[in-house]
Amino acid sequence: MRLKSFAASFAVTGLFASHPCLSSEIAADTLAQMEIISSKIASPLDSSPVMITIVSGKELADRNARDLRTALSLVAGVDIAPGGDGGPASSAPGLWGLREFDAFLVVVDGVPWGGAFNPALTTLDLTNVKQIEVLRGAAPVMYGATSFVGVINVIHYPAGEMIAQGSVGLGSRNTLNVGLSSNLSTIGPFKQSINFDAGTQQFSQEGSKLNRAHVLYRAAADLDFGRMHFDLDATVLHQRPYSPHPVEADGLSGRFPLDANANPRDAKADETRVQFNVGIDKDLTLGKWVTLLSLAHAENRNIRGYLRPDFADDGVTHNADGYRQSVAKDYGYFDTYLITNPTQNISWSIGVDFLFGNGHQDSDNFEYAVLPSGANRSISIQLPVDESTKLRDKRNFAGAYTQVDWRPGDRWNLLVGLRYNDTRESRRGEAVDHNAAAGTPNFTASSHARKTGFSGTAAGSYALWISDANRLTAFANYRNTYKPAAIDFGPEAEGTILKPETAKSWEAGLRGRAFGGRFDWELSYFRMNFRNLVIRENVNGLPSLANAGQEKFSGVEAEGRYRVSDALQIKATAAHHNAKYSDYSVAQEDGSLLQFSGKRLEVSPQYLAAVGVIYAPITSWGGSVVWNWIGSRYLDRENTARTHSYATLDAGANYHFSTWELRLDAYNISNRRDPVAVSELGEGQLYRLPGRTVLVSARMNF
């Protein structure tokens, strides 16, 4: 049945490709897409030696995609779970079958979003985006020790080139969104743009809500010494989080109501974040010299609580652990490189970069009693503190890299890159047990780690067939990389630094264009050997991180797009992932070892598919429909609790007038509430899809 589902997904594309009455007039800019993420310079997607998907800003607007799940819902093999431990504004991306909170990299306008720490997904903003690029696998040369399974590259419109518009939206669950984008008056040689958006939304889970305000100011000018650009990005986020659903026996616990919230009554996951970027691009005799500096500061205020495994349900017995916490992080990025062309068909990049992070958390931990329904939720400040913890972490990732892109002819593209990494980290944790006997010393632990070594890639593509706008290209690549183990600034005092994660992967595939460029498609096969995957374990009642031995990932991903006309396009994707532990064991209380070799990673679906239809004429009626299908998953590491497949449906209809647009959009129309992501803080608990949302909005172009 699964294979039949995949065949049906692609049959839609094949049907339209064979229809004799379809328009052959396709906009020229759809035939030659350019990607940036693989080499930091614009390169033709046709000859890229890695699998990359580009989602244009126009498509995002046509589908009114407002978050990462909807934005990437038609990208093969990508499975975005909304929400998670970061709160309703966050998400948990899955790529190549791995949904680890730091296995991927998010880049926004050339800057790793979150610095040397985990991707800052709660503050990721997708308004006025020019395009999003999704690279499968690592970027071991250009971005070093930052990712394993993929890079999500978000590119906003440059200063002075934003789409000037205003928007307002009202919807179910007390949803309200407003936005304003404008190109400001020039000041001397400087072009300016500003984008402001804000919103509020409640969710189906009891007491959950988010309020958000974001502003992005961009300026750029061509000066005597080069092109200079500035960015100022600020976000204020207030969240009221919801609870994950516990797993018991062979499935989700029946003792926990669907939309219950076991958090303390004053729970929150608030964040304030400010980032400043400055860059200079200069043309030299040797080539182009690019320099970028980014500095950011973020502060979080968290009050959270999680049920314990085998929780009591009488509402009197302590059955949950919680914490009040403040987190502050300073992080930044510096990158400078030269791109030169020794010959007409060789592009050579050489540069150095530095990624740093300095963070600390202070937590007061407590226990409390709560009914599974959450009816008697306590206020955290009224609960006695059992333990106070502190954690300080500093990490620096420095690297020197070089990459050569050689195009010996119209058909060949060969890419070789090498990077030297120097990663350093220091950490200190401290815990005070308020119930300990007088004179008991505080727990302290500290550690330092340094790792140096090389990472790199070798890749190539060859055009097997070229005929006007039609093309068939084969590509293959090998990549190896490593990165320091994740730190999530939870409520524990983890003074020990885990082993670095390492990965070696290879990928091979085909991509093509046919029917005069109207139909483009891509197919790839990948394998990755992974060591020291960071996972969550429970130590003495507190969540803790641990290395998970060895894992193997393999799979096939395919996607196709048929442009019937400038206004109508159809997309279809399918993927098969095989993500398994190959050598991982956990010590039991009786001293025995529980071996997980051969077990599938939890919440990693083997099969995924999607079909989307987008109709977007310049005026009159338009609309879109996106169907996503996610195969069955195991909910636990032991592979004893398995859940069924599910499908979601998003759809929208709109009417374009000369300068403004009226829309009606619905997300998760089928109101699926399936488990989609493992909590890193609540042991044996999973977050479920939020319920259906309907939004009416208007947008006016100035």
XYZ file of C-alpha atoms in Angstrom:
702
model
C 0.000 0.000 0.000
C 2.836 2.408 0.770
C 4.354 1.984 -2.692
C 0.933 2.550 -4.224
C 0.628 5.802 -2.277
C 3.945 6.982 -3.653
C 2.969 6.016 -7.178
C -0.263 7.954 -6.821
C 1.656 11.024 -5.681
C 3.750 11.075 -8.849
C 0.923 9.994 -11.109
C -0.646 13.436 -10.734
C 2.521 15.000 -12.118
C 2.723 12.471 -14.924
C -0.889 13.068 -15.902
C -0.350 16.782 -16.429
C 2.987 16.189 -18.169
C 1.260 14.076 -20.830
C -1.728 16.368 -21.381
C -1.586 17.878 -24.910
C -3.518 21.068 -24.125
C -1.251 22.544 -21.463
C 0.310 25.957 -21.873
C 3.937 26.069 -22.951
C 4.525 29.679 -21.889
C 6.588 29.493 -18.728
C 8.282 32.456 -17.096
C 11.998 32.469 -17.901
C 13.127 32.872 -14.304
C 11.695 29.457 -13.399
C 14.092 27.688 -15.753
C 17.393 28.701 -14.140
C 17.116 28.692 -10.349
C 20.220 29.818 -8.457
C 21.317 28.419 -5.084
C 23.763 29.978 -2.623
C 24.150 27.592 0.298
C 26.610 25.106 -1.224
C 29.347 27.663 -1.965
C 28.119 31.073 -0.634
C 27.902 32.364 -4.207
C 25.010 32.139 -6.647
C 25.354 28.895 -8.628
C 22.988 27.201 -11.113
C 20.857 24.628 -9.365
C 20.918 22.459 -12.509
C 24.604 21.598 -12.048
C 24.709 21.415 -8.245
C 26.396 18.176 -7.069
C 24.134 17.914 -3.991
C 20.357 17.675 -3.566
C 18.930 21.138 -2.944
C 15.338 22.370 -3.014
C 14.487 26.041 -3.491
C 11.183 27.425 -2.215
C 10.576 30.882 -3.636
C 9.150 33.773 -1.667
C 6.344 33.971 -4.207
C 5.318 30.394 -3.464
C 5.360 31.106 0.277
C 3.059 34.082 -0.316
C 0.801 32.113 -2.680
C 0.327 29.422 -0.010
C 0.360 31.933 2.867
C 2.978 29.755 4.552
C 3.599 31.391 7.912
C 5.776 28.880 9.757
C 8.483 26.335 8.982
C 6.046 23.400 8.762
C 3.919 24.982 6.049
C 6.889 26.595 4.285
C 8.696 23.257 3.793
C 5.655 21.002 3.448
C 6.473 20.343 -0.244
C 10.177 19.571 0.243
C 10.973 15.860 -0.149
C 11.903 14.018 3.030
C 11.544 17.034 5.318
C 9.181 16.543 8.251
C 8.644 19.616 10.457
C 6.919 19.062 13.793
C 5.460 22.350 15.101
C 5.970 23.301 18.734
C 8.159 21.299 21.108
C 10.155 22.069 24.241
C 10.902 25.545 22.878
C 7.209 26.425 23.086
C 4.423 26.884 20.516
C 6.591 29.201 18.372
C 9.301 26.577 17.964
C 9.535 23.488 15.771
C 11.438 20.218 15.493
C 12.685 19.595 11.934
C 13.400 16.079 10.746
C 15.783 15.547 7.809
C 17.229 12.282 6.502
C 15.148 10.516 9.162
C 16.836 12.255 12.108
C 14.973 14.668 14.371
C 17.743 15.838 16.696
C 17.567 19.387 18.019
C 21.029 20.344 16.742
C 21.687 17.959 13.824
C 20.653 20.585 11.287
C 21.735 24.166 10.637
C 19.560 27.219 10.039
C 21.234 30.083 8.178
C 19.491 33.460 7.896
C 20.977 35.984 5.467
C 24.379 34.310 5.698
C 24.464 33.945 9.510
C 24.075 30.658 11.460
C 20.900 31.383 13.422
C 21.755 30.617 17.041
C 25.529 30.908 16.826
C 27.482 28.011 18.293
C 24.393 26.844 20.216
C 21.254 25.194 18.856
C 19.254 26.781 16.003
C 17.128 29.650 17.367
C 13.900 28.455 15.755
C 11.524 30.324 18.078
C 12.698 33.661 16.619
C 12.899 32.581 12.974
C 10.783 34.971 10.888
C 9.496 34.099 7.410
C 7.924 37.385 6.320
C 9.321 39.092 3.231
C 11.515 36.101 2.404
C 13.046 36.014 -1.080
C 13.707 32.282 -1.023
C 14.428 29.318 1.248
C 17.034 26.740 0.239
C 17.090 23.267 1.775
C 20.367 21.368 1.446
C 20.313 17.692 2.404
C 23.283 16.535 4.493
C 26.137 18.498 6.018
C 27.896 21.659 4.874
C 31.327 20.633 6.215
C 33.426 23.213 4.361
C 31.503 26.480 4.280
C 29.867 26.127 7.709
C 32.103 23.604 9.446
C 31.071 21.881 12.662
C 27.412 22.918 12.598
C 25.233 20.311 10.892
C 24.850 16.692 9.781
C 21.529 16.120 8.043
C 20.708 19.417 6.406
C 20.911 23.186 6.094
C 17.880 25.473 5.897
C 18.986 28.739 4.307
C 16.554 31.665 4.655
C 17.226 34.698 2.460
C 15.273 37.934 2.936
C 14.928 40.608 0.275
C 17.909 43.017 0.236
C 17.704 46.569 1.520
C 15.660 48.746 -0.809
C 14.142 45.730 -2.584
C 11.499 44.531 -0.115
C 7.947 44.023 -1.306
C 6.210 47.095 0.123
C 2.932 45.899 1.611
C 0.712 45.832 4.647
C -1.313 42.899 5.932
C -3.795 41.969 8.620
C -5.247 38.582 9.514
C -7.979 37.344 11.868
C -8.679 33.728 12.620
C -9.831 30.983 14.906
C -8.270 30.522 18.348
C -8.130 34.317 18.766
C -5.522 34.637 16.046
C -4.484 38.144 15.001
C -1.561 38.997 12.707
C -0.432 42.378 11.391
C 2.523 43.229 9.194
C 4.090 46.181 7.426
C 7.026 46.174 5.002
C 8.417 49.259 3.325
C 11.431 50.565 1.468
C 12.449 53.760 3.235
C 13.864 56.934 1.780
C 17.531 56.772 0.823
C 20.042 58.530 3.061
C 22.941 59.526 0.884
C 24.079 56.331 -0.827
C 22.216 54.079 1.642
C 19.081 52.212 0.624
C 16.858 51.177 3.514
C 14.042 48.752 4.225
C 12.057 47.856 7.286
C 9.767 44.950 8.055
C 7.533 44.783 11.123
C 5.154 41.995 12.022
C 3.320 41.009 15.176
C 0.743 38.464 16.158
C -1.099 36.568 18.825
C -2.504 33.052 18.695
C -3.987 30.480 21.012
C -3.738 26.730 20.489
C -5.982 23.747 21.012
C -4.071 22.693 24.118
C -5.403 24.167 27.362
C -3.911 27.531 28.342
C -1.399 27.676 25.472
C -0.723 30.921 23.650
C 1.948 33.029 21.995
C 2.388 36.760 21.492
C 5.121 37.865 19.146
C 6.600 41.082 17.718
C 9.472 41.231 15.247
C 11.285 43.974 13.369
C 13.996 43.728 10.711
C 15.822 46.832 9.490
C 18.176 46.534 6.522
C 20.472 49.139 4.951
C 23.050 48.880 2.177
C 25.162 51.202 0.042
C 27.759 51.067 -2.700
C 30.728 53.030 -1.326
C 34.223 53.733 -2.583
C 35.683 50.824 -0.582
C 32.937 48.341 -1.481
C 29.325 47.483 -0.798
C 28.424 47.825 2.895
C 25.274 46.433 4.472
C 23.706 46.469 7.950
C 20.935 44.423 9.539
C 19.186 44.923 12.852
C 16.844 42.100 13.841
C 14.829 42.095 17.099
C 12.155 39.778 18.463
C 10.038 39.868 21.620
C 8.263 36.572 22.267
C 5.850 35.656 25.067
C 4.682 32.038 25.122
C 2.403 29.982 27.311
C 3.565 26.432 26.574
C 1.539 23.226 26.431
C 2.448 19.762 27.681
C 3.675 16.735 25.740
C 1.597 13.559 25.929
C 3.042 10.662 27.988
C 3.608 7.239 26.420
C 2.586 4.157 28.386
C 2.685 0.477 27.410
C 2.203 0.332 23.645
C 0.930 3.836 22.912
C -0.138 7.245 24.168
C -1.433 7.240 27.725
C -5.197 7.056 28.038
C -4.901 8.688 31.469
C -3.851 11.997 29.930
C -6.657 13.936 28.171
C -6.030 15.099 24.614
C -5.560 18.820 25.283
C -4.538 18.696 28.937
C -1.797 20.960 30.237
C 0.215 19.769 33.250
C 2.490 22.817 33.362
C 2.301 25.154 36.375
C -0.435 27.735 35.993
C 2.113 30.535 35.464
C 4.163 28.571 32.926
C 5.974 30.575 30.265
C 8.729 30.364 27.678
C 9.551 33.992 26.958
C 12.448 35.281 24.881
C 13.922 38.620 23.870
C 16.527 38.532 21.123
C 18.509 41.231 19.314
C 20.990 40.660 16.483
C 23.194 43.074 14.536
C 24.969 42.224 11.276
C 27.467 44.259 9.301
C 29.171 43.183 6.098
C 31.434 44.490 3.342
C 31.739 43.073 -0.175
C 34.680 44.406 -2.176
C 35.862 43.726 -5.705
C 39.632 43.205 -5.870
C 42.022 42.462 -8.683
C 42.153 38.852 -7.486
C 38.416 38.502 -7.156
C 35.653 39.282 -4.674
C 36.365 39.681 -0.955
C 33.408 39.171 1.408
C 33.389 39.880 5.153
C 30.502 39.459 7.593
C 30.241 40.056 11.344
C 27.158 39.184 13.405
C 26.574 39.720 17.142
C 23.479 38.653 19.061
C 22.099 38.575 22.592
C 19.135 36.538 23.817
C 17.433 36.263 27.189
C 14.898 33.620 28.178
C 12.557 33.351 31.140
C 11.124 29.855 31.553
C 8.656 28.244 33.939
C 7.950 24.680 32.915
C 6.805 21.376 34.356
C 6.678 17.754 33.149
C 4.916 14.663 34.403
C 7.049 11.795 35.653
C 6.977 8.342 34.050
C 4.267 6.159 35.655
C 2.763 9.347 37.115
C 0.217 9.182 39.918
C -3.185 10.495 38.885
C -4.785 11.297 42.261
C -3.827 14.983 42.144
C -2.235 14.784 45.607
C 0.901 12.648 45.183
C 3.859 14.506 43.735
C 3.967 13.342 40.132
C 5.695 16.159 38.222
C 8.955 18.097 38.240
C 9.253 21.741 37.275
C 11.644 24.653 37.207
C 11.854 28.433 37.123
C 14.773 29.518 35.001
C 16.600 32.431 33.451
C 18.927 31.914 30.482
C 21.202 34.454 28.816
C 23.196 33.793 25.659
C 25.664 35.884 23.713
C 26.741 34.540 20.379
C 28.201 35.683 17.135
C 29.767 34.871 13.826
C 32.669 36.265 11.818
C 33.432 35.126 8.275
C 35.838 36.499 5.702
C 36.683 34.855 2.386
C 38.020 35.565 -1.071
C 36.482 34.186 -4.248
C 38.854 34.245 -7.173
C 38.825 32.859 -10.711
C 42.291 31.597 -11.709
C 40.812 30.567 -15.049
C 37.498 31.152 -16.746
C 36.049 27.832 -15.579
C 37.502 27.658 -12.044
C 36.093 29.386 -8.962
C 38.321 29.172 -5.889
C 37.161 30.193 -2.407
C 39.484 30.560 0.569
C 38.526 31.940 3.966
C 38.393 31.759 7.746
C 35.462 31.995 10.116
C 34.763 32.040 13.836
C 31.564 30.999 15.585
C 31.225 31.561 19.317
C 28.717 31.227 22.120
C 28.676 32.193 25.780
C 25.645 31.153 27.796
C 24.495 30.587 31.335
C 21.356 29.412 33.076
C 20.098 29.691 36.663
C 17.267 27.395 37.713
C 15.165 26.705 40.787
C 13.736 23.193 40.594
C 10.659 21.917 42.392
C 8.172 19.050 42.446
C 4.423 19.268 42.512
C 1.171 17.337 42.268
C -1.209 17.798 39.366
C -4.200 15.962 37.997
C -3.607 14.578 34.485
C -6.307 16.980 33.283
C -4.391 19.906 34.763
C -7.509 21.067 36.632
C -5.577 21.767 39.854
C -2.414 23.299 38.356
C -0.284 25.126 40.907
C 1.439 28.496 40.669
C 5.182 27.883 40.668
C 6.122 30.685 43.069
C 3.985 29.000 45.748
C 5.972 25.738 45.526
C 9.059 25.052 47.679
C 12.371 24.836 45.830
C 14.201 21.510 46.230
C 17.282 22.300 44.215
C 18.993 25.258 42.562
C 21.340 24.802 39.639
C 23.713 26.923 37.605
C 25.421 26.154 34.350
C 27.983 28.165 32.382
C 29.148 27.190 28.925
C 31.548 28.817 26.460
C 32.224 27.355 23.039
C 34.291 28.571 20.102
C 34.350 27.040 16.629
C 37.159 28.369 14.429
C 38.000 27.184 10.952
C 40.043 27.799 7.830
C 38.565 26.518 4.591
C 39.121 26.326 0.880
C 36.910 25.072 -1.914
C 37.466 24.721 -5.650
C 34.588 24.618 -8.124
C 35.799 23.505 -11.558
C 33.517 23.512 -14.614
C 35.656 22.046 -17.421
C 32.783 22.253 -19.892
C 29.046 22.771 -20.251
C 28.358 19.344 -18.771
C 30.812 18.959 -15.861
C 30.869 20.514 -12.402
C 33.492 19.238 -9.944
C 33.618 20.495 -6.365
C 36.322 19.744 -3.787
C 36.601 21.400 -0.380
C 38.675 21.011 2.748
C 38.359 22.648 6.156
C 40.501 22.683 9.291
C 38.391 22.927 12.461
C 39.445 23.969 15.941
C 36.578 23.617 18.431
C 36.942 24.484 22.120
C 34.475 24.394 24.967
C 34.498 24.961 28.716
C 31.629 24.205 31.075
C 30.900 24.463 34.755
C 27.819 23.250 36.592
C 26.747 23.728 40.199
C 23.785 22.354 42.147
C 22.516 23.162 45.636
C 20.290 20.574 47.328
C 18.008 22.529 49.683
C 16.886 19.329 51.415
C 20.394 18.062 52.177
C 21.750 17.831 55.699
C 23.555 20.887 57.041
C 27.166 21.001 55.945
C 26.613 18.956 52.792
C 28.832 20.455 50.086
C 27.297 21.693 46.884
C 27.694 19.611 43.770
C 30.107 21.103 41.272
C 31.482 19.762 38.013
C 33.535 21.373 35.307
C 35.242 20.232 32.141
C 37.122 21.490 29.138
C 37.308 19.998 25.683
C 39.170 20.736 22.502
C 39.087 18.931 19.196
C 40.943 19.743 16.026
C 40.711 18.022 12.711
C 39.703 18.177 9.093
C 36.330 17.949 7.442
C 35.582 18.112 3.783
C 33.649 17.194 0.697
C 34.218 15.845 -2.793
C 31.372 16.133 -5.270
C 30.609 16.215 -8.952
C 27.834 16.424 -11.496
C 27.618 15.564 -15.194
C 24.905 16.531 -17.652
C 23.974 13.307 -19.415
C 21.677 15.081 -21.851
C 21.103 18.722 -22.854
C 18.565 19.922 -25.394
C 17.520 23.582 -25.264
C 15.783 24.039 -21.885
C 15.705 20.287 -21.211
C 18.435 18.597 -19.219
C 19.341 15.383 -17.388
C 22.145 15.541 -14.805
C 23.754 12.902 -12.587
C 25.454 13.951 -9.331
C 27.276 12.372 -6.413
C 29.060 13.593 -3.288
C 30.951 12.481 -0.204
C 30.998 14.477 3.025
C 32.534 13.999 6.454
C 32.252 16.265 9.458
C 32.001 16.464 13.234
C 30.557 18.863 15.783
C 30.686 19.290 19.556
C 27.794 17.713 21.424
C 24.692 19.822 21.935
C 23.865 21.811 25.034
C 20.252 22.805 25.622
C 20.489 24.851 28.866
C 17.915 22.733 30.633
C 17.421 22.851 34.425
C 20.225 20.398 35.210
C 23.860 21.157 36.189
C 25.626 19.145 33.484
C 29.284 19.907 33.972
C 30.497 17.069 31.754
C 31.073 17.696 28.061
C 30.014 14.777 25.892
C 31.984 13.293 23.032
C 31.751 15.147 19.699
C 29.298 13.778 17.152
C 30.808 12.589 13.870
C 29.276 11.621 10.537
C 30.351 10.370 7.134
C 27.840 10.403 4.304
C 27.568 9.924 0.579
C 24.787 10.752 -1.822
C 24.061 10.030 -5.485
C 21.188 11.126 -7.649
C 19.638 12.462 -10.815
C 17.871 15.701 -11.622
C 16.234 16.804 -14.825
C 14.080 19.220 -16.752
C 11.684 18.253 -19.518
C 8.829 19.574 -21.649
C 10.635 22.818 -22.415
C 11.519 23.381 -18.774
C 7.975 22.991 -17.479
C 8.724 19.784 -15.574
C 11.704 19.532 -13.206
C 12.483 16.687 -10.866
C 15.157 15.327 -8.563
C 15.945 11.905 -7.116
C 18.691 10.959 -4.648
C 19.923 8.063 -2.543
C 21.934 8.698 0.636
C 23.771 6.801 3.342
C 25.226 8.208 6.558
C 27.192 6.568 9.372
C 26.779 8.489 12.604
C 28.678 8.231 15.904
C 27.914 9.670 19.334
C 24.419 10.942 18.553
C 23.252 13.127 21.475
C 20.002 11.883 23.005
C 17.978 12.552 26.144
C 18.206 10.275 29.178
C 16.785 10.586 32.692
C 19.385 10.714 35.482
C 18.182 10.825 39.102
C 14.844 12.289 38.066
C 16.325 15.076 35.948
C 16.646 15.204 32.156
C 20.203 14.719 30.972
C 22.056 14.363 27.678
C 24.043 11.297 26.643
C 25.904 9.913 23.628
C 24.100 7.126 21.783
C 26.798 4.954 20.215
C 26.419 4.440 16.473
C 23.549 4.876 14.042
C 23.023 4.305 10.332
C 20.812 6.387 8.078
C 19.890 5.632 4.494
C 17.086 6.468 2.158
C 15.655 7.656 -1.126
C 14.099 11.067 -1.723
C 12.304 12.308 -4.831
C 10.398 15.391 -5.834
C 8.875 16.783 -9.005
C 7.251 20.006 -10.131
C 5.145 20.624 -13.211
C 4.416 24.210 -14.253
C 1.228 24.015 -16.275
C 1.390 27.768 -16.854
C 2.771 30.866 -15.172
C -0.189 30.688 -12.792
C -0.540 26.940 -12.137
C 1.983 24.471 -10.792
C 1.765 20.996 -9.310
C 4.301 19.474 -6.924
C 4.749 15.937 -5.642
C 7.324 14.432 -3.283
C 8.081 11.044 -1.757
C 10.763 9.660 0.554
C 11.833 6.443 2.216
C 14.069 6.740 5.294
C 15.752 3.976 7.264
C 17.120 5.372 10.541
C 18.389 2.734 12.960
C 20.674 2.286 15.931
C 23.602 0.094 14.933
C 25.394 -0.087 18.298
C 23.834 1.466 21.381
C 23.227 0.001 24.827
C 21.930 1.352 28.139
C 22.763 0.015 31.603
C 19.767 -1.232 33.604
C 19.247 -1.067 37.376
C 20.189 -4.736 37.732
C 23.510 -4.134 35.961
C 22.486 -5.705 32.651
C 22.725 -3.929 29.307
C 19.745 -3.182 27.116
C 20.903 -3.226 23.484
C 19.045 -1.152 20.883
C 20.977 -2.364 17.849
C 18.631 -2.689 14.882
C 15.894 -0.579 16.480
C 14.469 2.356 14.561
C 14.883 5.843 15.964
C 11.747 7.071 17.688
C 9.270 9.265 15.732
C 11.263 8.658 12.545
C 8.801 7.696 9.778
C 10.034 5.355 7.084
C 7.721 6.772 4.434
C 6.674 10.323 3.597
C 4.777 11.817 0.658
C 3.196 15.102 -0.359
C 1.189 16.604 -3.216
C 0.494 20.279 -3.740
C -1.439 22.313 -6.295
C -0.868 26.071 -6.461
C -2.896 28.377 -8.682
C -1.800 32.026 -8.495
C -2.851 34.296 -11.355
C -1.968 37.984 -11.226
C -5.628 38.942 -10.787
C -8.913 37.129 -10.019
C -9.325 33.908 -8.056
C -6.444 31.737 -6.875
C -5.758 29.063 -4.305
C -3.658 26.158 -3.111
C -4.036 22.693 -1.634
C -1.216 20.796 0.115
C -1.588 17.190 1.269
C 1.113 15.609 3.456
C 1.283 11.956 4.409
C 3.521 10.718 7.253
C 4.058 6.987 7.684
C 3.913 5.001 10.904
C 6.488 5.681 13.611
C 7.690 4.139 16.823
C 7.083 6.287 19.886
C 9.813 4.764 22.023
C 13.405 3.633 21.698
C 12.458 0.040 22.455
C 10.146 -0.027 19.393
C 7.238 -1.410 21.405
C 4.813 1.516 20.936
C 3.936 2.080 17.309
C 1.529 4.655 15.933
C -0.337 4.694 12.643
C 0.331 6.888 9.637
C -1.560 10.136 9.254
C -2.248 12.821 6.649
C -2.730 16.556 6.966
C -4.412 18.946 4.557
C -3.784 22.691 4.231
C -5.760 24.774 1.745
C -6.380 28.379 0.842
C -8.427 30.513 -1.520
C -7.800 34.122 -2.466
C -8.904 36.896 -4.777
C -6.391 39.322 -6.263
C -7.521 42.846 -6.998
C -5.234 45.368 -8.679
C -3.295 46.316 -5.532
C -4.652 44.140 -2.761
C -5.626 40.572 -1.963
C -8.250 38.899 0.205
C -7.527 35.367 1.506
C -9.088 32.481 3.394
C -6.639 29.817 4.622
C -7.080 26.702 6.729
C -4.259 24.685 8.262
C -4.543 21.066 9.395
C -8.078 20.930 8.032
C -8.471 17.293 9.058
C -7.664 18.332 12.658
C -5.097 15.569 13.132
C -3.614 15.413 16.634
C -0.946 12.775 16.097
C 2.324 12.589 18.095
C 5.123 14.205 16.090
C 8.143 15.034 18.294
C 9.857 13.646 21.393
C 10.245 15.954 24.377
C 13.880 16.414 25.385
C 12.802 17.384 28.918
C 9.823 15.165 29.721
C 10.895 11.515 29.768
C 8.780 9.270 27.526
C 6.545 12.123 26.339
C 5.690 13.415 22.866
C 4.227 16.591 21.452
C 1.126 16.342 19.302
C 0.054 18.367 16.297
C -1.917 21.488 17.210
C -5.514 21.499 16.064
C -7.123 23.119 13.039
C -6.665 26.858 12.418
C -8.636 29.059 10.020
C -7.380 32.507 9.008
C -8.980 35.361 7.038
C -6.460 37.960 5.890
C -6.031 40.954 3.614
C -2.825 42.153 2.026
C -2.221 45.421 0.168
C 0.762 46.294 -2.026
C 1.873 49.901 -1.922
